[in-house]
XYZ file of N, CA and C in Angstrom:
378
model
N -8.806 -20.399 -1.498
C -8.927 -21.855 -1.535
C -8.122 -22.461 -2.680
N -8.061 -21.747 -3.810
C -7.269 -22.199 -4.943
C -5.804 -21.851 -4.702
N -4.950 -22.813 -4.936
C -3.517 -22.600 -4.835
C -2.912 -22.486 -6.226
N -1.995 -21.540 -6.379
C -1.364 -21.263 -7.655
C 0.141 -21.347 -7.509
N 0.781 -21.963 -8.486
C 2.228 -22.082 -8.501
C 2.736 -21.660 -9.864
N 3.345 -20.485 -9.920
C 3.883 -19.932 -11.156
C 5.352 -20.296 -11.293
N 5.761 -20.552 -12.530
C 7.151 -20.876 -12.781
C 7.502 -20.544 -14.225
N 8.779 -20.541 -14.524
C 9.247 -20.356 -15.889
C 9.861 -19.007 -16.186
N 9.795 -18.076 -15.253
C 10.401 -16.781 -15.484
C 11.914 -16.860 -15.496
N 12.524 -15.781 -15.916
C 13.967 -15.741 -15.970
C 14.468 -14.533 -16.715
N 15.738 -14.555 -17.008
C 16.419 -13.483 -17.734
C 16.658 -13.933 -19.162
N 16.264 -13.103 -20.114
C 16.402 -13.450 -21.517
C 16.729 -12.190 -22.316
N 17.447 -12.364 -23.403
C 17.756 -11.245 -24.280
C 16.555 -10.895 -25.158
N 16.484 -9.652 -25.575
C 15.440 -9.235 -26.503
C 15.430 -10.144 -27.730
N 14.236 -10.515 -28.142
C 14.075 -11.438 -29.248
C 13.986 -12.889 -28.837
N 14.286 -13.180 -27.593
C 14.240 -14.538 -27.104
C 12.852 -14.962 -26.681
N 12.783 -16.150 -26.105
C 11.505 -16.745 -25.727
C 11.557 -17.306 -24.321
N 10.404 -17.323 -23.686
C 10.202 -17.980 -22.410
C 8.830 -18.629 -22.415
N 8.682 -19.652 -21.613
C 7.391 -20.292 -21.430
C 7.066 -20.339 -19.949
N 6.000 -19.660 -19.565
C 5.551 -19.653 -18.188
C 4.517 -20.748 -17.968
N 4.524 -21.299 -16.774
C 3.552 -22.309 -16.396
C 2.868 -21.899 -15.102
N 1.617 -22.270 -14.983
C 0.837 -22.009 -13.782
C 0.047 -23.256 -13.445
N 0.397 -23.865 -12.349
C -0.323 -25.029 -11.862
C -1.305 -24.584 -10.794
N -2.573 -24.818 -11.036
C -3.631 -24.450 -10.112
C -4.248 -25.705 -9.529
N -4.547 -25.645 -8.263
C -5.155 -26.790 -7.600
C -6.335 -26.330 -6.759
N -7.377 -27.113 -6.782
C -8.574 -26.823 -6.036
C -9.705 -27.713 -6.496
N -10.802 -27.613 -5.815
C -11.905 -28.524 -6.083
C -12.472 -28.374 -7.495
N -12.662 -27.135 -7.961
C -13.292 -26.897 -9.262
C -12.453 -25.996 -10.161
N -11.152 -26.097 -10.074
C -10.271 -25.226 -10.841
C -10.512 -25.355 -12.344
N -10.777 -26.550 -12.822
C -10.949 -26.744 -14.255
C -12.142 -25.990 -14.816
N -13.068 -25.555 -13.987
C -14.205 -24.777 -14.429
C -13.989 -23.268 -14.376
N -12.823 -22.832 -13.963
C -12.512 -21.413 -13.862
C -11.824 -20.897 -15.114
N -11.950 -19.599 -15.346
C -11.070 -18.933 -16.289
C -9.679 -18.816 -15.674
N -8.673 -18.743 -16.528
C -7.310 -18.561 -16.063
C -6.672 -17.422 -16.841
N -5.658 -16.821 -16.246
C -5.046 -15.699 -16.919
C -3.676 -15.358 -16.390
N -2.981 -14.581 -17.198
C -1.667 -14.069 -16.857
C -1.712 -12.555 -16.800
N -1.122 -12.004 -15.756
C -1.077 -10.576 -15.509
C 0.361 -10.194 -15.218
N 0.696 -8.956 -15.454
C 2.059 -8.526 -15.178
C 2.063 -7.123 -14.595
N 3.125 -6.846 -13.874
C 3.304 -5.533 -13.287
C 4.767 -5.135 -13.400
N 5.005 -4.047 -14.101
C 6.338 -3.486 -14.201
C 6.549 -2.492 -13.066
N 7.796 -2.249 -12.687
C 8.059 -1.292 -11.606
C 7.429 0.068 -11.883
N 6.688 0.585 -10.917
C 6.068 1.889 -11.052
C 4.821 1.937 -11.908
N 4.354 0.804 -12.399
C 3.182 0.762 -13.259
C 2.089 -0.102 -12.639
N 0.873 0.115 -13.100
C -0.247 -0.685 -12.634
C -0.204 -2.082 -13.236
N -0.784 -3.001 -12.524
C -0.914 -4.357 -13.024
C -1.819 -4.360 -14.258
N -1.486 -5.199 -15.239
C -2.291 -5.287 -16.443
C -2.547 -6.741 -16.819
N -3.692 -6.968 -17.412
C -4.003 -8.289 -17.923
C -3.307 -8.513 -19.249
N -2.532 -9.561 -19.331
C -1.766 -9.880 -20.529
C -2.536 -10.818 -21.447
N -2.982 -11.921 -20.892
C -3.698 -12.913 -21.669
C -4.529 -13.766 -20.739
N -5.745 -14.069 -21.155
C -6.647 -14.877 -20.357
C -7.322 -15.919 -21.236
N -7.716 -16.998 -20.597
C -8.331 -18.101 -21.314
C -9.467 -18.654 -20.476
N -10.554 -19.011 -21.137
C -11.694 -19.570 -20.447
C -11.638 -21.080 -20.395
N -12.772 -21.663 -20.128
C -12.886 -23.102 -20.236
C -12.823 -23.479 -21.712
N -12.926 -24.757 -21.998
C -12.666 -25.247 -23.346
C -13.393 -24.547 -24.479
N -14.583 -24.012 -24.210
C -15.381 -23.401 -25.266
C -15.492 -21.884 -25.157
N -14.630 -21.244 -24.382
C -14.784 -19.819 -24.111
C -13.755 -18.919 -24.777
N -12.745 -19.467 -25.418
C -11.817 -18.651 -26.174
C -10.727 -18.011 -25.341
N -10.069 -17.038 -25.955
C -8.913 -16.398 -25.351
C -8.969 -14.897 -25.557
N -8.126 -14.200 -24.797
C -7.976 -12.762 -24.913
C -6.496 -12.420 -24.807
N -6.065 -11.423 -25.604
C -4.703 -10.916 -25.533
C -4.729 -9.394 -25.503
N -3.863 -8.824 -24.699
C -3.694 -7.381 -24.755
C -3.038 -7.000 -26.077
N -3.285 -5.775 -26.514
C -2.758 -5.341 -27.804
C -1.229 -5.429 -27.862
N -0.580 -5.203 -26.753
C 0.876 -5.158 -26.747
C 1.532 -6.515 -26.965
N 0.793 -7.603 -26.778
C 1.394 -8.926 -26.914
C 0.794 -9.742 -28.046
N -0.204 -9.235 -28.725
C -0.817 -9.974 -29.822
C 0.216 -10.334 -30.884
N 0.168 -11.577 -31.311
C 1.102 -12.050 -32.315
C 2.419 -12.537 -31.763
N 2.685 -12.282 -30.481
C 3.933 -12.712 -29.863
C 3.719 -13.739 -28.753
N 2.629 -13.612 -28.019
C 2.348 -14.504 -26.897
C 1.200 -15.438 -27.255
N 1.221 -16.628 -26.680
C 0.154 -17.591 -26.858
C -0.188 -18.219 -25.518
N -1.457 -18.165 -25.156
C -1.909 -18.788 -23.924
C -2.578 -20.116 -24.259
N -2.396 -21.070 -23.388
C -3.050 -22.359 -23.528
C -3.286 -22.937 -22.144
N -4.064 -23.978 -22.078
C -4.280 -24.645 -20.801
C -4.492 -26.124 -21.007
N -4.121 -26.864 -20.010
C -4.312 -28.294 -19.967
C -4.954 -28.591 -18.627
N -6.270 -28.715 -18.636
C -7.035 -28.869 -17.405
C -6.802 -27.656 -16.509
N -6.113 -27.836 -15.389
C -5.903 -26.747 -14.446
C -4.492 -26.174 -14.501
N -3.791 -26.411 -15.576
C -2.476 -25.819 -15.777
C -2.527 -24.873 -16.970
N -2.114 -23.639 -16.779
C -2.074 -22.646 -17.837
C -0.638 -22.372 -18.230
N -0.443 -22.073 -19.505
C 0.870 -21.780 -20.047
C 0.825 -20.460 -20.792
N 1.934 -19.782 -20.806
C 2.082 -18.583 -21.613
C 3.388 -18.690 -22.377
N 3.278 -18.959 -23.669
C 4.445 -18.993 -24.537
C 4.723 -17.578 -25.007
N 5.889 -17.067 -24.685
C 6.261 -15.697 -24.992
C 7.419 -15.718 -25.977
N 7.167 -15.229 -27.180
C 8.175 -15.171 -28.228
C 8.492 -13.730 -28.574
N 9.646 -13.540 -29.188
C 10.093 -12.206 -29.596
C 9.955 -11.206 -28.454
N 10.510 -11.558 -27.323
C 10.373 -10.726 -26.132
C 11.069 -9.388 -26.304
N 10.476 -8.372 -25.697
C 10.981 -7.012 -25.740
C 11.281 -6.529 -24.324
N 12.169 -5.565 -24.175
C 12.446 -5.045 -22.835
C 11.196 -4.567 -22.103
N 10.229 -4.025 -22.808
C 9.010 -3.562 -22.171
C 8.123 -4.690 -21.653
N 8.471 -5.932 -21.956
C 7.779 -7.072 -21.373
C 8.268 -7.388 -19.962
N 9.303 -6.732 -19.531
C 9.866 -6.981 -18.210
C 8.842 -6.695 -17.114
N 8.772 -7.570 -16.142
C 7.879 -7.380 -15.018
C 7.676 -8.674 -14.266
N 6.899 -8.586 -13.216
C 6.497 -9.770 -12.475
C 5.194 -10.277 -13.069
N 5.182 -11.531 -13.425
C 4.015 -12.146 -14.048
C 3.262 -12.987 -13.029
N 1.964 -12.756 -12.959
C 1.096 -13.426 -12.007
C 0.043 -14.253 -12.733
N -0.311 -15.345 -12.133
C -1.338 -16.225 -12.664
C -2.597 -16.132 -11.809
N -3.739 -16.352 -12.437
C -5.004 -16.428 -11.721
C -5.850 -17.571 -12.252
N -6.660 -18.110 -11.383
C -7.659 -19.105 -11.739
C -8.906 -18.778 -10.938
N -9.875 -18.152 -11.582
C -11.055 -17.637 -10.893
C -12.269 -17.737 -11.803
N -13.429 -17.607 -11.195
C -14.634 -17.443 -11.995
C -14.604 -16.087 -12.677
N -15.016 -16.042 -13.939
C -15.147 -14.788 -14.661
C -16.179 -14.965 -15.761
N -16.804 -13.871 -16.156
C -17.816 -13.930 -17.198
C -17.233 -14.287 -18.556
N -15.991 -13.897 -18.789
C -15.315 -14.171 -20.044
C -13.828 -13.923 -19.865
N -12.989 -14.491 -20.743
C -11.557 -14.158 -20.661
C -11.287 -12.665 -20.792
N -12.009 -11.985 -21.676
C -11.820 -10.549 -21.815
C -12.124 -9.818 -20.519
N -13.226 -10.165 -19.874
C -13.577 -9.508 -18.628
C -12.537 -9.767 -17.548
N -12.038 -10.985 -17.460
C -11.037 -11.287 -16.457
C -9.785 -10.446 -16.661
N -9.328 -10.353 -17.889
C -8.091 -9.622 -18.153
C -8.258 -8.116 -18.010
N -9.370 -7.579 -18.472
C -9.563 -6.133 -18.458
C -10.146 -5.600 -17.154
N -10.950 -6.399 -16.488
C -11.635 -5.966 -15.268
C -11.302 -6.897 -14.110
N -10.042 -7.148 -13.937
C -9.639 -8.165 -12.975
C -10.028 -7.823 -11.549
N -10.169 -6.545 -11.217
C -10.579 -6.173 -9.868
C -11.987 -6.646 -9.528
N -12.772 -6.974 -10.537
C -14.100 -7.521 -10.291
C -14.045 -8.967 -9.834
N -12.926 -9.624 -10.046
C -12.842 -11.060 -9.822
C -11.732 -11.486 -8.872
N -10.620 -10.793 -8.898
C -9.436 -11.230 -8.171
C -9.382 -10.573 -6.804
N -9.201 -11.395 -5.797
C -9.079 -10.902 -4.430
C -7.714 -11.173 -3.821
N -6.953 -12.054 -4.411
C -5.676 -12.462 -3.854
C -4.673 -12.664 -4.978
N -3.458 -12.169 -4.758
C -2.361 -12.343 -5.697
C -1.231 -13.113 -5.039
N -0.612 -13.983 -5.820
C 0.543 -14.706 -5.338
C 1.816 -13.907 -5.524
N 2.946 -14.572 -5.415
C 4.225 -13.878 -5.528
C 4.684 -13.691 -6.967
N 4.129 -14.438 -7.896
C 4.461 -14.271 -9.297
C 5.828 -14.827 -9.654
N 6.192 -14.631 -10.914
C 7.495 -15.047 -11.396
C 8.094 -13.910 -12.218
N 9.350 -13.618 -11.981
C 10.001 -12.468 -12.589
C 10.451 -12.785 -14.007
N 10.110 -11.892 -14.931
C 10.593 -11.952 -16.303
C 11.390 -10.691 -16.567
N 12.634 -10.866 -16.972
C 13.497 -9.734 -17.279
C 14.044 -9.902 -18.689
N 13.814 -8.903 -19.521
C 14.265 -8.926 -20.908
C 15.287 -7.820 -21.087
N 16.484 -8.199 -21.434
C 17.558 -7.232 -21.620
C 17.632 -6.797 -23.081
N 18.044 -5.563 -23.283
C 18.158 -5.013 -24.625
C 19.375 -5.571 -25.351
């Protein structure tokens, strides 16, 4: 029922920056947790960063702490990615779903996510 539109991916050199956007639409999207996930070729999908409603905080995977920042404006989520590394390369997916916490959404996404969109490609060259 929730529609997601991811954008902002592209090709960037190591050390550069990108800002991803996710526009979510639906009846109660603003009450959902939101998050960014990525999948590199041959690897499992992983939760990168998730954010709850206004009073629920944020979560970051260890690999992106200090480099990425998640934020949201109502039903739009953003991921500011700085100091990008080649290992950040992958398809980035957005979600807007009910979850017990941002940490749970990012780490245990199979408990909450039933549908994935097409994502947006991020490629970081060395």
